[in-house]
mmCIF file of C-alpha atoms in Angstrom:
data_model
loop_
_atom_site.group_PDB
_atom_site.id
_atom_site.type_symbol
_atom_site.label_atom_id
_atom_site.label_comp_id
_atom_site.label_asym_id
_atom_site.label_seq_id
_atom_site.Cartn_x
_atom_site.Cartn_y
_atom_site.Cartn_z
ATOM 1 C CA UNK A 1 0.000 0.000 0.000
ATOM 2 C CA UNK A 2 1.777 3.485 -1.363
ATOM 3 C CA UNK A 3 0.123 6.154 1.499
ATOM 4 C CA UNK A 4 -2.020 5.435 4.256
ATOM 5 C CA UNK A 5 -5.636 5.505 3.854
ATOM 6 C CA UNK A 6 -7.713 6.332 7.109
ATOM 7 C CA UNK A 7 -10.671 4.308 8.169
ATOM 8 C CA UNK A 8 -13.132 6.508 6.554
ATOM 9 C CA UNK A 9 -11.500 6.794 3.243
ATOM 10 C CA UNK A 10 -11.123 2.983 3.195
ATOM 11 C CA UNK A 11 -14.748 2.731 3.997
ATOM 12 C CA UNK A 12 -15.481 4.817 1.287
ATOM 13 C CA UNK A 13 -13.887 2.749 -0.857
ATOM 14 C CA UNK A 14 -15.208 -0.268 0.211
ATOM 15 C CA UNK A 15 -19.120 1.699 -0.157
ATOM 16 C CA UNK A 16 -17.446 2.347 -3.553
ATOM 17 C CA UNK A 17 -17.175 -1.559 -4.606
ATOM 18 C CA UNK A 18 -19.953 -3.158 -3.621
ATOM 19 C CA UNK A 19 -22.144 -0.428 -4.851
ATOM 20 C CA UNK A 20 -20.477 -0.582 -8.056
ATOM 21 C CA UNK A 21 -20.606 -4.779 -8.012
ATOM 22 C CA UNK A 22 -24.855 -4.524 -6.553
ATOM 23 C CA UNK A 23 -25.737 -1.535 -8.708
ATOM 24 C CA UNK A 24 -26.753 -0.016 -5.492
ATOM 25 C CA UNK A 25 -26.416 3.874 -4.236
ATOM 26 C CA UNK A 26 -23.501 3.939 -1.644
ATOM 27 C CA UNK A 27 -25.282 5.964 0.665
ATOM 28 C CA UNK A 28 -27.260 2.926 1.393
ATOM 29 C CA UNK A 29 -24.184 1.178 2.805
ATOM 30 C CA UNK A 30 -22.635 1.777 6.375
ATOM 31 C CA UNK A 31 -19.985 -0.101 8.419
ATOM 32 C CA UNK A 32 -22.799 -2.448 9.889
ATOM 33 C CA UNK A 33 -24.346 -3.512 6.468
ATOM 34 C CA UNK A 34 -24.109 -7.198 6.653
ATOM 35 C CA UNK A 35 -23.260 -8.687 2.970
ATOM 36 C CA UNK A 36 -25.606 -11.181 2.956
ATOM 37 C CA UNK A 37 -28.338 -8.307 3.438
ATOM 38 C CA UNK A 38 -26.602 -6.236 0.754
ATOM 39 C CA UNK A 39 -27.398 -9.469 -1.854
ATOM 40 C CA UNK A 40 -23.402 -9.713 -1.991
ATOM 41 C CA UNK A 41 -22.854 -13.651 -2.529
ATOM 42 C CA UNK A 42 -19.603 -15.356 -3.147
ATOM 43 C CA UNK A 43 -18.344 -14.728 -7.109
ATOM 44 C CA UNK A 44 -19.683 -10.909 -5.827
ATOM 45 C CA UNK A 45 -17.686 -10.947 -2.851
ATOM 46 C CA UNK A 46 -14.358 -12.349 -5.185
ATOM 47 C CA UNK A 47 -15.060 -9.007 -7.368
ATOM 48 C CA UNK A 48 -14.543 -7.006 -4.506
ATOM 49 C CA UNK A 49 -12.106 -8.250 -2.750
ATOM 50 C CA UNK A 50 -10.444 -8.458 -6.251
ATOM 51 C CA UNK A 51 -10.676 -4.933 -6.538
ATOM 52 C CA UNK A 52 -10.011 -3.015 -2.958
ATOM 53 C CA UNK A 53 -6.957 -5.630 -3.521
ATOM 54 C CA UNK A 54 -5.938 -3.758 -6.953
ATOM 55 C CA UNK A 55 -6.572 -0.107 -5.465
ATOM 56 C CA UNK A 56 -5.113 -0.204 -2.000
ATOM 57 C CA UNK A 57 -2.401 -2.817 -3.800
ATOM 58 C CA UNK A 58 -2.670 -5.160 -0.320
ATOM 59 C CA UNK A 59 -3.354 -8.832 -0.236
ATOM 60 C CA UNK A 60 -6.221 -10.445 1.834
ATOM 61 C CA UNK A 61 -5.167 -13.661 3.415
ATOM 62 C CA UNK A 62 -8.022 -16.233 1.707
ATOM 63 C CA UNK A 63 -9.042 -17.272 5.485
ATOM 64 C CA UNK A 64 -9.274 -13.642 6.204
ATOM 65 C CA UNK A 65 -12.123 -13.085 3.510
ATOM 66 C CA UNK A 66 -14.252 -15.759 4.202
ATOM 67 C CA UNK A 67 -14.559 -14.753 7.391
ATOM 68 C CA UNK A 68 -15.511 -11.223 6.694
ATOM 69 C CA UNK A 69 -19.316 -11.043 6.929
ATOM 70 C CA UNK A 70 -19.953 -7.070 7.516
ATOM 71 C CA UNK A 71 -18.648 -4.057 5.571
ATOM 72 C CA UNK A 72 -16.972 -3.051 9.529
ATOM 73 C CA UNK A 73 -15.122 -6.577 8.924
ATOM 74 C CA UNK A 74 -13.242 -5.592 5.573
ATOM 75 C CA UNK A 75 -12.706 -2.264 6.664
ATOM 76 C CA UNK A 76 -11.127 -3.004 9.693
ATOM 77 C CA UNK A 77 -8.941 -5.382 7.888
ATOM 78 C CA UNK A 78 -8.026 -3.789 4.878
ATOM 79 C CA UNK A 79 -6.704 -1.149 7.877
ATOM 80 C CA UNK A 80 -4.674 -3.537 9.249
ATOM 81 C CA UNK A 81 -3.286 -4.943 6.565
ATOM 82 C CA UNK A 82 -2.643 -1.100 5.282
ATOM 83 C CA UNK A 83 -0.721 -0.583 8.762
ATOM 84 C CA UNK A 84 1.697 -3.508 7.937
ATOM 85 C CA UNK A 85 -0.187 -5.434 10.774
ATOM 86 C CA UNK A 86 -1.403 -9.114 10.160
ATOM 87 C CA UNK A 87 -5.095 -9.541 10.109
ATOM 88 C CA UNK A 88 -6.180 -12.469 12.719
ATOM 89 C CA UNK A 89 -6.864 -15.461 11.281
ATOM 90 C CA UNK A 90 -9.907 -17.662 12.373
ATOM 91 C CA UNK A 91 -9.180 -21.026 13.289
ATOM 92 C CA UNK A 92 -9.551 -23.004 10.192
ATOM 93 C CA UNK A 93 -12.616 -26.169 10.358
ATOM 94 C CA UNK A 94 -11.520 -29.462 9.934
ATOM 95 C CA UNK A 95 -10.997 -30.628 6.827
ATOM 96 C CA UNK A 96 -10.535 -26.958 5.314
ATOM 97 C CA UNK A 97 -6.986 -27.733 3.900
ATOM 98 C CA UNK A 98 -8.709 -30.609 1.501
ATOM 99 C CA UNK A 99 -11.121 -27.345 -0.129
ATOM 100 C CA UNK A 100 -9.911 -26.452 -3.709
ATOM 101 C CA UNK H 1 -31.052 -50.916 -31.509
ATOM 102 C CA UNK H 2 -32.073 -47.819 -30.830
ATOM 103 C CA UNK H 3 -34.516 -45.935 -33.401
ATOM 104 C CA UNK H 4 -33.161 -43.148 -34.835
ATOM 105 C CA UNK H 5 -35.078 -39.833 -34.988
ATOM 106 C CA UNK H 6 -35.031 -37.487 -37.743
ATOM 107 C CA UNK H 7 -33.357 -34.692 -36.790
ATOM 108 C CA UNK H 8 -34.182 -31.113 -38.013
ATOM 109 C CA UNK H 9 -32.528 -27.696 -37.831
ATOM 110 C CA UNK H 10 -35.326 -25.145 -36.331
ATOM 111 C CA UNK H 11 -33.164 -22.174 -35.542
ATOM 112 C CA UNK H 12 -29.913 -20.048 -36.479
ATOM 113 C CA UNK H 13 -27.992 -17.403 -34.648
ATOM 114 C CA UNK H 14 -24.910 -15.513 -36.488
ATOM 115 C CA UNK H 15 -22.189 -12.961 -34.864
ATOM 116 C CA UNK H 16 -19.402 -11.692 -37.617
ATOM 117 C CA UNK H 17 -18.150 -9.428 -39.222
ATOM 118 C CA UNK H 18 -20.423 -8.622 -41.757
ATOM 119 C CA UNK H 19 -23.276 -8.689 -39.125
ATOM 120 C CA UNK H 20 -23.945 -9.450 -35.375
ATOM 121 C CA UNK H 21 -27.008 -10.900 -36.559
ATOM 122 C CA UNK H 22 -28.439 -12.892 -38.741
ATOM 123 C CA UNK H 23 -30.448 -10.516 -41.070
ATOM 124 C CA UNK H 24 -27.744 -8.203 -41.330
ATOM 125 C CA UNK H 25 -25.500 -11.215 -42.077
ATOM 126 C CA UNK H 26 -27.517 -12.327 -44.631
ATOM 127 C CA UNK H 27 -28.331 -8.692 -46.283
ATOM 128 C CA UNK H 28 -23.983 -8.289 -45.996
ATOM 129 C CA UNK H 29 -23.879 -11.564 -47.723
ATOM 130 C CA UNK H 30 -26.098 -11.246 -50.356
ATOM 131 C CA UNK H 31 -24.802 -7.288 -51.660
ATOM 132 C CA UNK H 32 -21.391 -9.057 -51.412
ATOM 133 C CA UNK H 33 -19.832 -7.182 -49.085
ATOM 134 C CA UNK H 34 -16.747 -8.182 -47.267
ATOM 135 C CA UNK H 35 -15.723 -8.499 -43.592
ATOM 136 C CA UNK H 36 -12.257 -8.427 -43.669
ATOM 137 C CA UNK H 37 -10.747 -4.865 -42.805
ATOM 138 C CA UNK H 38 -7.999 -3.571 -41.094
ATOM 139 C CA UNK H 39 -7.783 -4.698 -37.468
ATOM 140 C CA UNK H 40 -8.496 -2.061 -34.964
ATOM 141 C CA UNK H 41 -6.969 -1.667 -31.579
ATOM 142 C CA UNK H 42 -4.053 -3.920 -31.859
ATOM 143 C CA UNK H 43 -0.634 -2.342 -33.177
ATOM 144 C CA UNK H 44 -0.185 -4.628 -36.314
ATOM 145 C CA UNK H 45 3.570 -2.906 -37.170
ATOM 146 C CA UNK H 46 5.358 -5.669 -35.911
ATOM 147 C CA UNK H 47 3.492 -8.583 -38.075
ATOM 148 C CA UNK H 48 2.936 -9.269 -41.944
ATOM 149 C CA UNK H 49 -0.117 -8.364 -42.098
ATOM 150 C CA UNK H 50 -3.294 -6.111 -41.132
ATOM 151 C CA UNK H 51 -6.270 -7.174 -41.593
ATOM 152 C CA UNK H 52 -8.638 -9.621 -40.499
ATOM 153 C CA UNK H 53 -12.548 -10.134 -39.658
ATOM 154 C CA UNK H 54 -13.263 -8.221 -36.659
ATOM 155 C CA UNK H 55 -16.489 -8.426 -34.841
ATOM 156 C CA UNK H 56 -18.041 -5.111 -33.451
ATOM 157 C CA UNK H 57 -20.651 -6.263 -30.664
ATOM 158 C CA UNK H 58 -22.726 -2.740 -30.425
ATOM 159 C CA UNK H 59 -22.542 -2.401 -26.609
ATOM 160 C CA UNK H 60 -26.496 -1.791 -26.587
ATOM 161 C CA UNK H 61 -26.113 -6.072 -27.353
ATOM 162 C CA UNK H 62 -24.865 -6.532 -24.007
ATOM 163 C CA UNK H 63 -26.324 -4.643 -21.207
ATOM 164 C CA UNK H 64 -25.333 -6.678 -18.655
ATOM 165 C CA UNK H 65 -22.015 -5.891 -16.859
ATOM 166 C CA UNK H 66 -21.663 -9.603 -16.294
ATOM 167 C CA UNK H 67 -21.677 -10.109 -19.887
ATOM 168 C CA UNK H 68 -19.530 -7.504 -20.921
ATOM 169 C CA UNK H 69 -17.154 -9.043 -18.550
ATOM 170 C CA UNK H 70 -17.045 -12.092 -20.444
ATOM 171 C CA UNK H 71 -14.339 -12.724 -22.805
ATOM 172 C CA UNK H 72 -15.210 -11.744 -26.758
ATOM 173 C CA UNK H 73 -15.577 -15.025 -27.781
ATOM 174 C CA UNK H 74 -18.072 -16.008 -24.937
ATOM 175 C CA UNK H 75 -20.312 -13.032 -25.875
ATOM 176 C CA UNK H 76 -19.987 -14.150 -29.376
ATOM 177 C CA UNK H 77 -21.746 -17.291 -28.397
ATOM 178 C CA UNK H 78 -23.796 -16.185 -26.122
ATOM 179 C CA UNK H 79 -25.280 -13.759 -28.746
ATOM 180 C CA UNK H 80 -25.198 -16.425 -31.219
ATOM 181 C CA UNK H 81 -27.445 -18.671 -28.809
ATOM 182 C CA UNK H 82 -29.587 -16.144 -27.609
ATOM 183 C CA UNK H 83 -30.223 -15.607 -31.553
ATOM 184 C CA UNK H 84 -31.098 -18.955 -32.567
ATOM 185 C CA UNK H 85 -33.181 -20.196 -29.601
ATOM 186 C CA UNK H 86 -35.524 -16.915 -30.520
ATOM 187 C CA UNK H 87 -35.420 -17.733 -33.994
ATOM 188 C CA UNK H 88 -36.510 -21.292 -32.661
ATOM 189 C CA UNK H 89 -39.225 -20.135 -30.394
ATOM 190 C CA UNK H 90 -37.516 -22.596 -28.090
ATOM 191 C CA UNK H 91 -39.086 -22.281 -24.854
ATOM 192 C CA UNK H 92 -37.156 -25.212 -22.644
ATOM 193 C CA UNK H 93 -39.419 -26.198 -19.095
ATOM 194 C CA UNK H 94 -37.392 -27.864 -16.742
ATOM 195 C CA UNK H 95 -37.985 -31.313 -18.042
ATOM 196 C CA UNK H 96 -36.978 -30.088 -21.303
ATOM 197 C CA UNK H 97 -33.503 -28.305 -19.685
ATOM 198 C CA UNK H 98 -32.496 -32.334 -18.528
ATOM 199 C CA UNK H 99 -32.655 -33.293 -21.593
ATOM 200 C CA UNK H 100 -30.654 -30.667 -23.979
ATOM 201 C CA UNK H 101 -27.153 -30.428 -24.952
ATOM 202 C CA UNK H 102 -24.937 -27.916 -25.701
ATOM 203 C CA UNK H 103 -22.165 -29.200 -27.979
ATOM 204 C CA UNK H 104 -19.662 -25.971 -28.958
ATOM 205 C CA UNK H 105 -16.771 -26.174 -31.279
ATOM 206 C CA UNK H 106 -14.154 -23.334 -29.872
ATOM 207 C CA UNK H 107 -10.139 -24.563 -29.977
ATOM 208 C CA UNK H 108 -8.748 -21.460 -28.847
ATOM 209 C CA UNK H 109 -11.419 -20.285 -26.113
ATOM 210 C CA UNK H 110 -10.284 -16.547 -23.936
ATOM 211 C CA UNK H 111 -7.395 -16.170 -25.767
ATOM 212 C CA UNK H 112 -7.412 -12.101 -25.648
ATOM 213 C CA UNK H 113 -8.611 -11.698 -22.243
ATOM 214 C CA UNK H 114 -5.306 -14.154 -21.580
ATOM 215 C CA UNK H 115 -3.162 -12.718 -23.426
ATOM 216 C CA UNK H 116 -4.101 -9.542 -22.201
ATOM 217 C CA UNK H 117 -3.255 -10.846 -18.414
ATOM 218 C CA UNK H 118 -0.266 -12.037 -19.281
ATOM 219 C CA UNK H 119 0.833 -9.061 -20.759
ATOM 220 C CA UNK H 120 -0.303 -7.415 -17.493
ATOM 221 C CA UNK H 121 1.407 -10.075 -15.467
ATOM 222 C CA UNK H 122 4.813 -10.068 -17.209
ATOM 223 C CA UNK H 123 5.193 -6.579 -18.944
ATOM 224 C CA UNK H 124 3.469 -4.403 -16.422
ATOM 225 C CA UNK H 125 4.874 -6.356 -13.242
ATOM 226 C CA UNK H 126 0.736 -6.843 -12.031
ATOM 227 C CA UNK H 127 0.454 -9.455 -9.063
ATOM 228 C CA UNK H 128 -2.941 -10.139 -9.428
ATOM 229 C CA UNK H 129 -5.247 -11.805 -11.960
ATOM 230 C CA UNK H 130 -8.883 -11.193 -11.567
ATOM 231 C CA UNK H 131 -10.585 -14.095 -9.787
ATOM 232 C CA UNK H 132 -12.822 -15.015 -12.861
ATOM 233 C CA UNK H 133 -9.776 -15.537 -14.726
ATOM 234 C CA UNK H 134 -9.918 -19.321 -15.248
ATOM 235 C CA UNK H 135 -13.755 -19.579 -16.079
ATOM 236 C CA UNK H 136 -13.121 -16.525 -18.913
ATOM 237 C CA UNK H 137 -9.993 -18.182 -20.879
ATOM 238 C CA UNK H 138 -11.109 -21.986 -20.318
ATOM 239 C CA UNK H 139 -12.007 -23.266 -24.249
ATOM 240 C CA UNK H 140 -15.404 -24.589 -22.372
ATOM 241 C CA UNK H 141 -16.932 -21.071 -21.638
ATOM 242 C CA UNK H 142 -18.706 -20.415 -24.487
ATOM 243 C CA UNK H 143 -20.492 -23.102 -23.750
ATOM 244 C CA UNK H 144 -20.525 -23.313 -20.326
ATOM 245 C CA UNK H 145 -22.351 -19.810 -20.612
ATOM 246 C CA UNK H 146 -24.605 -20.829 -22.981
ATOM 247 C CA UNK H 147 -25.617 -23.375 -21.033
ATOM 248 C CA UNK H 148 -26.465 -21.226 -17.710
ATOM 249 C CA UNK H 149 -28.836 -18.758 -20.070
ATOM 250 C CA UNK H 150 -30.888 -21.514 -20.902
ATOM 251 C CA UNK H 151 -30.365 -23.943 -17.312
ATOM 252 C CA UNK H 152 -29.834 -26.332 -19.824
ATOM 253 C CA UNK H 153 -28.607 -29.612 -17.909
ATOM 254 C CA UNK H 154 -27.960 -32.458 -20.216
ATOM 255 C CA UNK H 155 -24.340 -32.536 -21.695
ATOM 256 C CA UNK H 156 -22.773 -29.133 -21.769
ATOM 257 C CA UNK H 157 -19.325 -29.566 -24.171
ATOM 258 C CA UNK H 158 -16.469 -28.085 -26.193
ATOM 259 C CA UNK H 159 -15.020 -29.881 -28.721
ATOM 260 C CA UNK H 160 -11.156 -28.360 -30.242
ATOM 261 C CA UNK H 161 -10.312 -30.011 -32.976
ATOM 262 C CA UNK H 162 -8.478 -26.871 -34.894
ATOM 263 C CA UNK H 163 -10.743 -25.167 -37.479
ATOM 264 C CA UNK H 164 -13.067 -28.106 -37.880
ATOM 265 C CA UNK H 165 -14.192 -27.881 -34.469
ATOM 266 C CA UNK H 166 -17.252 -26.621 -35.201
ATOM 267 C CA UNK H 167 -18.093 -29.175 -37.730
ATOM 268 C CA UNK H 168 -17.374 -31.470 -35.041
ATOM 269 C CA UNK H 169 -19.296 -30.141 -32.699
ATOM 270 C CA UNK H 170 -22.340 -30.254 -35.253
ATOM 271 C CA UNK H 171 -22.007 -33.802 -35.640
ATOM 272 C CA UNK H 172 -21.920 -34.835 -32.129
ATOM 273 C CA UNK H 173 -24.886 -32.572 -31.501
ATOM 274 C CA UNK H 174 -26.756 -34.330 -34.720
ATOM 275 C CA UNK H 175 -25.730 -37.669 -32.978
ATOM 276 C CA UNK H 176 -27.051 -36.846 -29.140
ATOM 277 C CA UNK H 177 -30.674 -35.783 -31.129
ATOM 278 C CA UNK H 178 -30.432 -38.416 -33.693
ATOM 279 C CA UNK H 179 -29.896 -41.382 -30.903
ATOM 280 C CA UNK H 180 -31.904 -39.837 -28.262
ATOM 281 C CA UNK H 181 -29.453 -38.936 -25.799
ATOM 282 C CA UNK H 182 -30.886 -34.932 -25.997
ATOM 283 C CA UNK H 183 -34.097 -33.924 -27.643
ATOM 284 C CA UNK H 184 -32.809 -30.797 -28.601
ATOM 285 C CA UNK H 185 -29.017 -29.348 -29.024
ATOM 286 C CA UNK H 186 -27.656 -25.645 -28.920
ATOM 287 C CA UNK H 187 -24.849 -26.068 -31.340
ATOM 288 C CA UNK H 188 -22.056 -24.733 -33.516
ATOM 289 C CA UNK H 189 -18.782 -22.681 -32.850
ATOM 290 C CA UNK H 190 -17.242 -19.445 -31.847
ATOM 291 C CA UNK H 191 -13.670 -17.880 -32.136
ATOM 292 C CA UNK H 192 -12.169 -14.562 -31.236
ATOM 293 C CA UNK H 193 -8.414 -14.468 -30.680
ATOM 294 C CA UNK H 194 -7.876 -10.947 -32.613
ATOM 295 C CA UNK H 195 -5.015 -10.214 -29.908
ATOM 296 C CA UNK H 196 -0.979 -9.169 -30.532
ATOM 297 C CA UNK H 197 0.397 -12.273 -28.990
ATOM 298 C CA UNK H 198 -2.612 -14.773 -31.050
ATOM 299 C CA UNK H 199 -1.624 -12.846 -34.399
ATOM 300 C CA UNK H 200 1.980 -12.696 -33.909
ATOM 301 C CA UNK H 201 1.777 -16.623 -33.741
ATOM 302 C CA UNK H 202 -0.583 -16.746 -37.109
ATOM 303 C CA UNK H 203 2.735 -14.472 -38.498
ATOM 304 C CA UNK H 204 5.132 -17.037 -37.449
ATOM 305 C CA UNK H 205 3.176 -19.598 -39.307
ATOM 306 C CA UNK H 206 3.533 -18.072 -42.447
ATOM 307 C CA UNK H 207 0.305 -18.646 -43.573
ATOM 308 C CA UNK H 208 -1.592 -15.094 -43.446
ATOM 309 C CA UNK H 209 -2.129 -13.832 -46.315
ATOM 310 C CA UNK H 210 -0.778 -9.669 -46.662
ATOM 311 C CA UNK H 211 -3.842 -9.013 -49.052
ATOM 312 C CA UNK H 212 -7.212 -10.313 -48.611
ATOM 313 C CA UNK H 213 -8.844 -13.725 -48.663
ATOM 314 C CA UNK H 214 -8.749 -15.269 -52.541
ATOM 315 C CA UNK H 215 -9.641 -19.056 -51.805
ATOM 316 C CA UNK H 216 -8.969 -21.528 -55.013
ATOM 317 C CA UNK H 217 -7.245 -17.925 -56.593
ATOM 318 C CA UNK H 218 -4.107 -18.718 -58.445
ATOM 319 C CA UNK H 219 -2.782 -15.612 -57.133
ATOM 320 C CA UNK H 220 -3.994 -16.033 -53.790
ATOM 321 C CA UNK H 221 -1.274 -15.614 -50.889
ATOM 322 C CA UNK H 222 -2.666 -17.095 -47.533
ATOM 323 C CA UNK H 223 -5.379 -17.326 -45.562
ATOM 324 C CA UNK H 224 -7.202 -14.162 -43.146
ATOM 325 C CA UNK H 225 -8.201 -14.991 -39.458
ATOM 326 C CA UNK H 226 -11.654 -13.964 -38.368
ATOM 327 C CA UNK H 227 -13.765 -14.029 -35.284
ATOM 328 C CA UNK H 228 -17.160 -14.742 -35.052
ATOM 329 C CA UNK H 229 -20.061 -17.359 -34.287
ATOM 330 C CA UNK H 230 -22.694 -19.157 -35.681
ATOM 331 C CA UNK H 231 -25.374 -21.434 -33.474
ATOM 332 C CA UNK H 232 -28.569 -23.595 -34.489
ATOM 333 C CA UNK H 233 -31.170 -25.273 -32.593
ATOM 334 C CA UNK H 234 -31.133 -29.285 -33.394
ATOM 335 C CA UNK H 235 -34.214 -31.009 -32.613
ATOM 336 C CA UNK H 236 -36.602 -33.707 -33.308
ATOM 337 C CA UNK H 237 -38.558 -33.478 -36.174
ATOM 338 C CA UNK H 238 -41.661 -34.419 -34.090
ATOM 339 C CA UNK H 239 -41.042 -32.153 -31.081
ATOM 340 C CA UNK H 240 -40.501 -29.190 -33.962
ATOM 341 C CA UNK H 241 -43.631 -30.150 -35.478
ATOM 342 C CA UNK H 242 -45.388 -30.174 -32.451
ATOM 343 C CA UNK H 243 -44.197 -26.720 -31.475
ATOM 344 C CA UNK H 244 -45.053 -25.616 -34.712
ATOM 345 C CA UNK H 245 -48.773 -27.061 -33.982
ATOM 346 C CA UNK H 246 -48.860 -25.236 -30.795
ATOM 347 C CA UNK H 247 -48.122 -22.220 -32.140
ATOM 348 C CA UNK H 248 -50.224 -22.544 -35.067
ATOM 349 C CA UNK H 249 -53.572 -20.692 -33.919
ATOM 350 C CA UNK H 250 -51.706 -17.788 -32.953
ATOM 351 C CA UNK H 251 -49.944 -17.594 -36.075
ATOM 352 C CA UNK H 252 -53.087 -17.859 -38.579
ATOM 353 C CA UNK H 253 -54.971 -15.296 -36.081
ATOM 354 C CA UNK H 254 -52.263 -13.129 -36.659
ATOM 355 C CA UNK H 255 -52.123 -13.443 -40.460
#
């Protein structure tokens, strides 16, 4: 990531993508929009990631994202991962490494 | 032994360069004009030649920003499809989705949305590759998306077999109808590799012509790539008829 982003701009650009992917206003979005709610399912979710990942040039562990359900969770993450600090990984389920 | 069914073509859907249609395919045709002009939005100064069959897709074709995500030679099909099962009056209920086919002949499949990547990748020093990456280059995806449109469930293939793939793929549909492993089969072929990397290995071949396409000229001096599609609806001849039957009242009231 080339300059720190604060919380707000990242939101903003997080508002910014899945309004873009849902063809949906981004006022309608706030930190404690759950994705589900928003209609965002998973090839949407891939798109976004896919592109706060291009813009804020940061990598989201794959354990990381599927454990994001809110628009709080990526924001608080992407500002992590913009801080150089690791994002907390979930414990992975049983049987998770045979997926793919 | 199995009876075999007569087996009847009921609809046609055609994306090229002389049309992305069929009626302005067919009115291009027939006041013999050609397709093949210089190719736009590649720089051709490195290769032998400049010209080939483009395909403009007006973007009022594809409204959908999922399909104009899709790699050219996916929406070529899809519009192809979309064409012929209209022309059809195919209407497929959900018994009908088990048992259609879509057999597509495509050899090269997203070869400018990969080359494009690549060029990203190793030119432009990009990490990333967008995550629909695999399902818009795989030679299956033409027909792959076909087959969502329509939530057509029987066999859903590609055949690559170089430029006969389409012929190919005609046949195997005509055999799935014919033998009464579908009732009714989406097929034909689609191409679109129009990209620097896909032309610059036509160059190396030696084989495009500088000129135009002559075929059986004595003068003539290679061949021209083109992109483009062309779909039709295989069916039984009784299930056509009996569509035909249905739709019969409507059609003399309207008359």
């Amino acid at each position: 990531m080339t300059d720190p982003k604060s919380e707000q701009e990242i939101f903003e650009l997080v508002a910014a993508a899945v309004a873009g992917q849902k063809s949906i206003e981004p006022e309608d979005i706030t930190l404690d929009s759950r994705f589900d709610e928003l209609g965002v399912d998973s090839l949407d979710a891939m798109e976004i990631l896919f592109e706060l990942e291009e813009q804020l040039d940061v990598d989201i562990p794959d354990q990381a994202a599927r454990a994001m359900r809110t628009v709080r969770d990526v924001v608080e993450g992407l500002g992590k991962l913009a801080r150089g600090e690791a994002i907390e990984l979930p414990p992975a389920a049983p049987g998770a490494a045979a997926e793919g | 032994m199995v009876p075999r069914r007569r087996v009847v073509i009921t609809g046609l859907g055609v994306v090229s360069a002389l049309g992305v249609d069929r009626p302005s395919f067919w009115e291009a045709l027939c006041a013999g004009r050609c397709g093949i002009r210089e190719i736009e939005g590649v720089d051709t100064s490195s290769l032998d030649f400049r010209h080939g069959a483009q395909v403009r897709v007006p973007a009022e074709r594809l409204p959908d920003r999922e399909d104009q995500m899709l790699d050219p030679t996916t929406q070529i099909a899809l519009l192809a499809a979309r064409e012929a099962v209209a022309d059809a009056g195919l209407e497929l209920g959900d018994a009908q989705r088990e048992r259609a086919a879509v057999v597509l002949g495509c050899a090269g499949g997203g070869k400018v949305t990969e080359d494009d990547a690549y060029a990203r990748l190793y030119r432009d020093g990009k990490k990333r590759f967008h995550p629909m990456m695999v399902p818009r280059t795989m030679a299956n995806a033409g027909a792959s998306r076909v087959s969502l449109e329509f939530g057509i469930r029987g066999p859903v293939l590609d055949i690559a077999t170089a430029c006969s793939s389409a012929n190919h793929a005609l046949g195997q549909a005509f055999w799935y109808v014919r033998d009464g492993v579908a009732d009714v089969a989406l097929a034909g072929g689609h191409e679109a590799y129009l990209s620097l990397g896909n032309l610059k290995a036509w160059d190396a071949l030696r084989v495009v012509a500088p000129d135009t396409c002559r075929p059986f000229s004595k003068g003539r001096l290679g061949m021209v790539l083109g992109e483009g599609g062309g779909l039709l609806v295989l069916e039984t001849l009784d299930a056509a008829l009996a569509r035909v039957r249905r739709s019969t009242p409507r059609s003399s009231a309207s008359a």
